[in-house]
Short mmCIF file of N, CA and C in Angstrom, two decimals:
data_model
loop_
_atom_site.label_atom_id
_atom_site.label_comp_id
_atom_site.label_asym_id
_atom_site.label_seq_id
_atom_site.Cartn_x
_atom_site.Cartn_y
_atom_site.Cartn_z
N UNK A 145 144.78 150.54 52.78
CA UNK A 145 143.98 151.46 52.00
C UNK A 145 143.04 152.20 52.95
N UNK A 146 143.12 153.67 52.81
CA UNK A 146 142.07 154.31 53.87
C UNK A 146 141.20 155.43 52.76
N UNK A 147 139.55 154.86 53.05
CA UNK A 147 138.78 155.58 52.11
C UNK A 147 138.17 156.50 53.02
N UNK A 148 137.70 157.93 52.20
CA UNK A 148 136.48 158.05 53.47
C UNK A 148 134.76 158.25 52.70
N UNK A 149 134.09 158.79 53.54
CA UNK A 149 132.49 158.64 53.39
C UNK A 149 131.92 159.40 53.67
N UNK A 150 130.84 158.70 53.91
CA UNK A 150 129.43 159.60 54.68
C UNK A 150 128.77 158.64 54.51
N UNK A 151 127.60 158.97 55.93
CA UNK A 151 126.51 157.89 56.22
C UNK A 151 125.93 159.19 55.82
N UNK A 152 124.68 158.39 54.41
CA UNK A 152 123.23 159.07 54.04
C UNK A 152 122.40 157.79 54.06
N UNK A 153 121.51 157.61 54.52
CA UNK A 153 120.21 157.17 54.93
C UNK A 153 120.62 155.98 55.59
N UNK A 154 121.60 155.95 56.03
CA UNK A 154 122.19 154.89 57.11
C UNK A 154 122.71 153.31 56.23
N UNK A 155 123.54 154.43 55.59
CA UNK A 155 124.30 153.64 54.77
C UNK A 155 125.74 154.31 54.42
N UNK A 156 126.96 153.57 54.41
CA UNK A 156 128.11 154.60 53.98
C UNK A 156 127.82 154.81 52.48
N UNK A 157 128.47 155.78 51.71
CA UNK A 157 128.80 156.26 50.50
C UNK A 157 130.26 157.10 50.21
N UNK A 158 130.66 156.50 49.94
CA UNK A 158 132.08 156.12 49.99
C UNK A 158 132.64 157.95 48.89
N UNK A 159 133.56 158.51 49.20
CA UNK A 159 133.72 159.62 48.30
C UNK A 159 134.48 159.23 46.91
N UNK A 160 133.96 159.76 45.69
CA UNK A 160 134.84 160.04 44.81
C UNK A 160 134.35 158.80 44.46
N UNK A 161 132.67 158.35 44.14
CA UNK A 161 132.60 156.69 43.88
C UNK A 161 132.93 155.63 43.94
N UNK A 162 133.80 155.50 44.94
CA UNK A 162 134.76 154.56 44.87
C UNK A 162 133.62 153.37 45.46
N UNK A 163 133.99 152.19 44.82
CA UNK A 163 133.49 150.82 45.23
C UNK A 163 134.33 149.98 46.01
N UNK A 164 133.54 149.06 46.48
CA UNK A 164 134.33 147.58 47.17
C UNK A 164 133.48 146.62 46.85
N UNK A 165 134.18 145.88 46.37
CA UNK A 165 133.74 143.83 46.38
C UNK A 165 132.64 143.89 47.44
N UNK A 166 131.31 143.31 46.91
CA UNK A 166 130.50 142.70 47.84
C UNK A 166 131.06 141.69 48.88
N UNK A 167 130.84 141.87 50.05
CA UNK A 167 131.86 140.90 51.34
C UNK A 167 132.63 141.46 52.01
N UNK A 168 133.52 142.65 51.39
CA UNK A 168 134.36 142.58 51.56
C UNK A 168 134.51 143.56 53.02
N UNK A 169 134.96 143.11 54.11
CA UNK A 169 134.99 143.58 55.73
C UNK A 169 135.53 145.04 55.57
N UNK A 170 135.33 145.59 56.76
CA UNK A 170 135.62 147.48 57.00
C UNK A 170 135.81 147.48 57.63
N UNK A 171 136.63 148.67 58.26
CA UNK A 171 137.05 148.91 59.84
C UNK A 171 136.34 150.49 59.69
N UNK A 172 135.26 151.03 60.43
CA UNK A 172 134.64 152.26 60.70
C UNK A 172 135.76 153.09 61.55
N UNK A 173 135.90 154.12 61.17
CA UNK A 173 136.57 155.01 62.24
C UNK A 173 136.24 156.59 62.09
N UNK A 174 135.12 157.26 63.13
CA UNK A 174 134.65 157.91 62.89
C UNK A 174 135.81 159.45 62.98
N UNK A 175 135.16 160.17 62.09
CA UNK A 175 136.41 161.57 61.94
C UNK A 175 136.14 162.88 63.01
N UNK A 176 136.79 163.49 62.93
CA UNK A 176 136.69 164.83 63.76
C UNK A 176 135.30 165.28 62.82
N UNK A 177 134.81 165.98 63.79
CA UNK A 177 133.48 166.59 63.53
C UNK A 177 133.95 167.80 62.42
N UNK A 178 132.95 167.79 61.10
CA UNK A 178 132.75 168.74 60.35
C UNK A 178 132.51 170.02 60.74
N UNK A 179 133.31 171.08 59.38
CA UNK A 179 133.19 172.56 59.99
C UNK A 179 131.43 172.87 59.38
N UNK A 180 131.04 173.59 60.51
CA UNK A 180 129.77 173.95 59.77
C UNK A 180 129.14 174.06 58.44
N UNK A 181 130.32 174.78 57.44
CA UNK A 181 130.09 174.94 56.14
C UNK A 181 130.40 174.00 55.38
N UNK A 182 130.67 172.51 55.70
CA UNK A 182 130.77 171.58 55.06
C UNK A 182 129.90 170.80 54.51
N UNK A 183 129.41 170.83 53.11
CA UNK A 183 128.44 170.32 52.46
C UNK A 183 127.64 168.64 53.16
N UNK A 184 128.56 168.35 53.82
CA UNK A 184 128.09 166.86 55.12
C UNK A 184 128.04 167.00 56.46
N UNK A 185 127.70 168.20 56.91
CA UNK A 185 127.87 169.04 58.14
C UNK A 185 126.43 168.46 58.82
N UNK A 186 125.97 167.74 59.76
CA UNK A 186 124.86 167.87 60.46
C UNK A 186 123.62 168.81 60.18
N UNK A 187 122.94 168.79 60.06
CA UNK A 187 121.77 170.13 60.05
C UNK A 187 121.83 170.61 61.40
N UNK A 188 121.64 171.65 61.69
CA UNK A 188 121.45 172.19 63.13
C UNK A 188 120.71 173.77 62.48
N UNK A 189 119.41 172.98 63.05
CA UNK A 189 118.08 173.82 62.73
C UNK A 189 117.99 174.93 63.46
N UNK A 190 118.78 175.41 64.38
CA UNK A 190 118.48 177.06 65.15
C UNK A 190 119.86 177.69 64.04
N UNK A 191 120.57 177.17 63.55
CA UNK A 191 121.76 178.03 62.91
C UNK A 191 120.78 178.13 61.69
N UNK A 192 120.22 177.43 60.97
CA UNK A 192 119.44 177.31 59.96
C UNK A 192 118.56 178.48 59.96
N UNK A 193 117.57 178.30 61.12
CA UNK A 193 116.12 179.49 61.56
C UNK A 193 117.00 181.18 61.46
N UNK A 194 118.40 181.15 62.22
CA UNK A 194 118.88 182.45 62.60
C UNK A 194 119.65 183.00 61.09
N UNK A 195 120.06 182.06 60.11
CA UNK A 195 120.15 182.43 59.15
C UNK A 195 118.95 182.91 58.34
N UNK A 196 118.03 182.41 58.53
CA UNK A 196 116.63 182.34 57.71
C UNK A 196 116.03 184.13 58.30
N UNK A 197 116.61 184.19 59.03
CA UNK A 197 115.67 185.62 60.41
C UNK A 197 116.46 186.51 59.58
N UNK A 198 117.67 186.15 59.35
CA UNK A 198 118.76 187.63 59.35
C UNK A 198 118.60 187.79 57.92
N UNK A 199 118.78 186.98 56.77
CA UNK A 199 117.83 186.85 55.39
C UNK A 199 117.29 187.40 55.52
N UNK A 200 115.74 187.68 55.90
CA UNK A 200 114.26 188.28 55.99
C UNK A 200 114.35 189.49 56.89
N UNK A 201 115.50 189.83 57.43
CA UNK A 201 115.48 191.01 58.28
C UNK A 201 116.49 191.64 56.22
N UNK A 202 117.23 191.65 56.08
CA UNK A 202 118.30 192.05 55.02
C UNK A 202 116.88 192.72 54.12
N UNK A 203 115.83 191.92 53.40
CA UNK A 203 114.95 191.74 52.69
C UNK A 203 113.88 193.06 52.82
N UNK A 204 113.61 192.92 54.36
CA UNK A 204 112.73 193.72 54.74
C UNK A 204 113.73 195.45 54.82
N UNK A 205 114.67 195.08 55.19
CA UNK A 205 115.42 196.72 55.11
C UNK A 205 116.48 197.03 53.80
N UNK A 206 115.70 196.23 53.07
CA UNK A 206 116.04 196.73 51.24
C UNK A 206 118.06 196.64 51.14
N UNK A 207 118.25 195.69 52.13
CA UNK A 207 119.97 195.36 51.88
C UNK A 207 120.31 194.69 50.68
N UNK A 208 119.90 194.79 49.67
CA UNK A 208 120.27 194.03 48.18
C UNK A 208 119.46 192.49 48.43
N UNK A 209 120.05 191.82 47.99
CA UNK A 209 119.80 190.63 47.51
C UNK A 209 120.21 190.08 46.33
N UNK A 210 120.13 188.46 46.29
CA UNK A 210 119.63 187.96 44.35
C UNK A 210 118.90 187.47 43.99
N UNK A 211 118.20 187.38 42.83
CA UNK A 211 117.10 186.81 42.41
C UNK A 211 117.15 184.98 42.70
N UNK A 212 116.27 184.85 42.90
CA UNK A 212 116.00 183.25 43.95
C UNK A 212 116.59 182.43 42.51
N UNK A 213 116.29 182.44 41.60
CA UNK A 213 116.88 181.38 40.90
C UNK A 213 118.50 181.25 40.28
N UNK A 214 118.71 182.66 40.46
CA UNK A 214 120.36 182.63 40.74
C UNK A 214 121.33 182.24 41.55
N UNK A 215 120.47 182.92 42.94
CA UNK A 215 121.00 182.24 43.98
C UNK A 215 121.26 180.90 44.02
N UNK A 216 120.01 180.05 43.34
CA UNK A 216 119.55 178.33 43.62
C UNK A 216 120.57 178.00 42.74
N UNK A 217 121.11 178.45 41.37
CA UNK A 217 121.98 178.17 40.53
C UNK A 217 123.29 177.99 40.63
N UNK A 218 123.83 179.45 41.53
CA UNK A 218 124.95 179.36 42.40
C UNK A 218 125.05 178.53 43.43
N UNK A 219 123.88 178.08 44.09
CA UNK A 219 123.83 177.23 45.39
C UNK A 219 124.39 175.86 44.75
N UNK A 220 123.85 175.12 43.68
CA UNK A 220 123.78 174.21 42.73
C UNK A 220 125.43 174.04 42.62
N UNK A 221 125.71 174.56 42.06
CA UNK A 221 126.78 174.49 41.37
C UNK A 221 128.54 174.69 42.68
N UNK A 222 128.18 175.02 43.92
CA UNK A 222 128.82 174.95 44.70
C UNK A 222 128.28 173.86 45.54
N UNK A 223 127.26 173.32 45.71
CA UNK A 223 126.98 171.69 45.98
C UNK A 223 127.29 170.47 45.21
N UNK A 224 127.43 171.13 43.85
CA UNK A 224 128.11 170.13 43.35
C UNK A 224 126.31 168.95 43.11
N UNK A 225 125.48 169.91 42.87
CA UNK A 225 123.96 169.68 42.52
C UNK A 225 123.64 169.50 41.07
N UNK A 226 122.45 168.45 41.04
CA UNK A 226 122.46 168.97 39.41
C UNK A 226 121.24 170.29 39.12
N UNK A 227 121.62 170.77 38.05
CA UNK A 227 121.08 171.80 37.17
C UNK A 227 119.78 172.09 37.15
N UNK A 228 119.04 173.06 37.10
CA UNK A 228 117.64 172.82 36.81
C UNK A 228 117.64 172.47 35.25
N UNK A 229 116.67 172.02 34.29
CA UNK A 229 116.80 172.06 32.70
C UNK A 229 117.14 172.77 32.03
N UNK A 230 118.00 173.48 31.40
CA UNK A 230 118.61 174.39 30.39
C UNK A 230 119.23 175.20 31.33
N UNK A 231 119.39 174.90 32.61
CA UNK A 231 120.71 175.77 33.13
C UNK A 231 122.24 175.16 32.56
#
């Protein structure tokens, strides 16, 4: 049987809920590194800042945009996040 995961707070969490029997032994085998846009992707805070710059450059030279709680809604819902209340 081969499951896979993610370590969040230094613990695995296994995908798709899946459980195991308390006891029961693992063999770790770590995977090829995630593509950037992968919702379990590392943070890497200068890709983060240079997204954040080019945002606020778009903003400042009137390139459209969406309203922040749409965006957060759409963000939500492609994270697979929950809802704000009555969304």
């Amino acid at each position: 049987m081969q499951l896979e995961g993610t370590i969040i707070n230094g613990v695995i969490v296994l995908d798709g809920n899946a459980a195991l029997p308390e006891g029961t032994r693992v063999r770790v085998e770590l995977s090829p590194k995630l593509p950037p846009d992968h919702p379990h992707a590392p943070y890497d805070r200068e890709t983060e800042l240079a997204l954040l710059r080019e945002s606020y450059e778009d903003v400042l030279a009137d390139r459209g945009g969406v309203e922040a709680r749409k965006f957060l809604k759409e963000m939500a819902i492609r994270r697979n996040m929950p809802l704000a209340p009555g969304e």
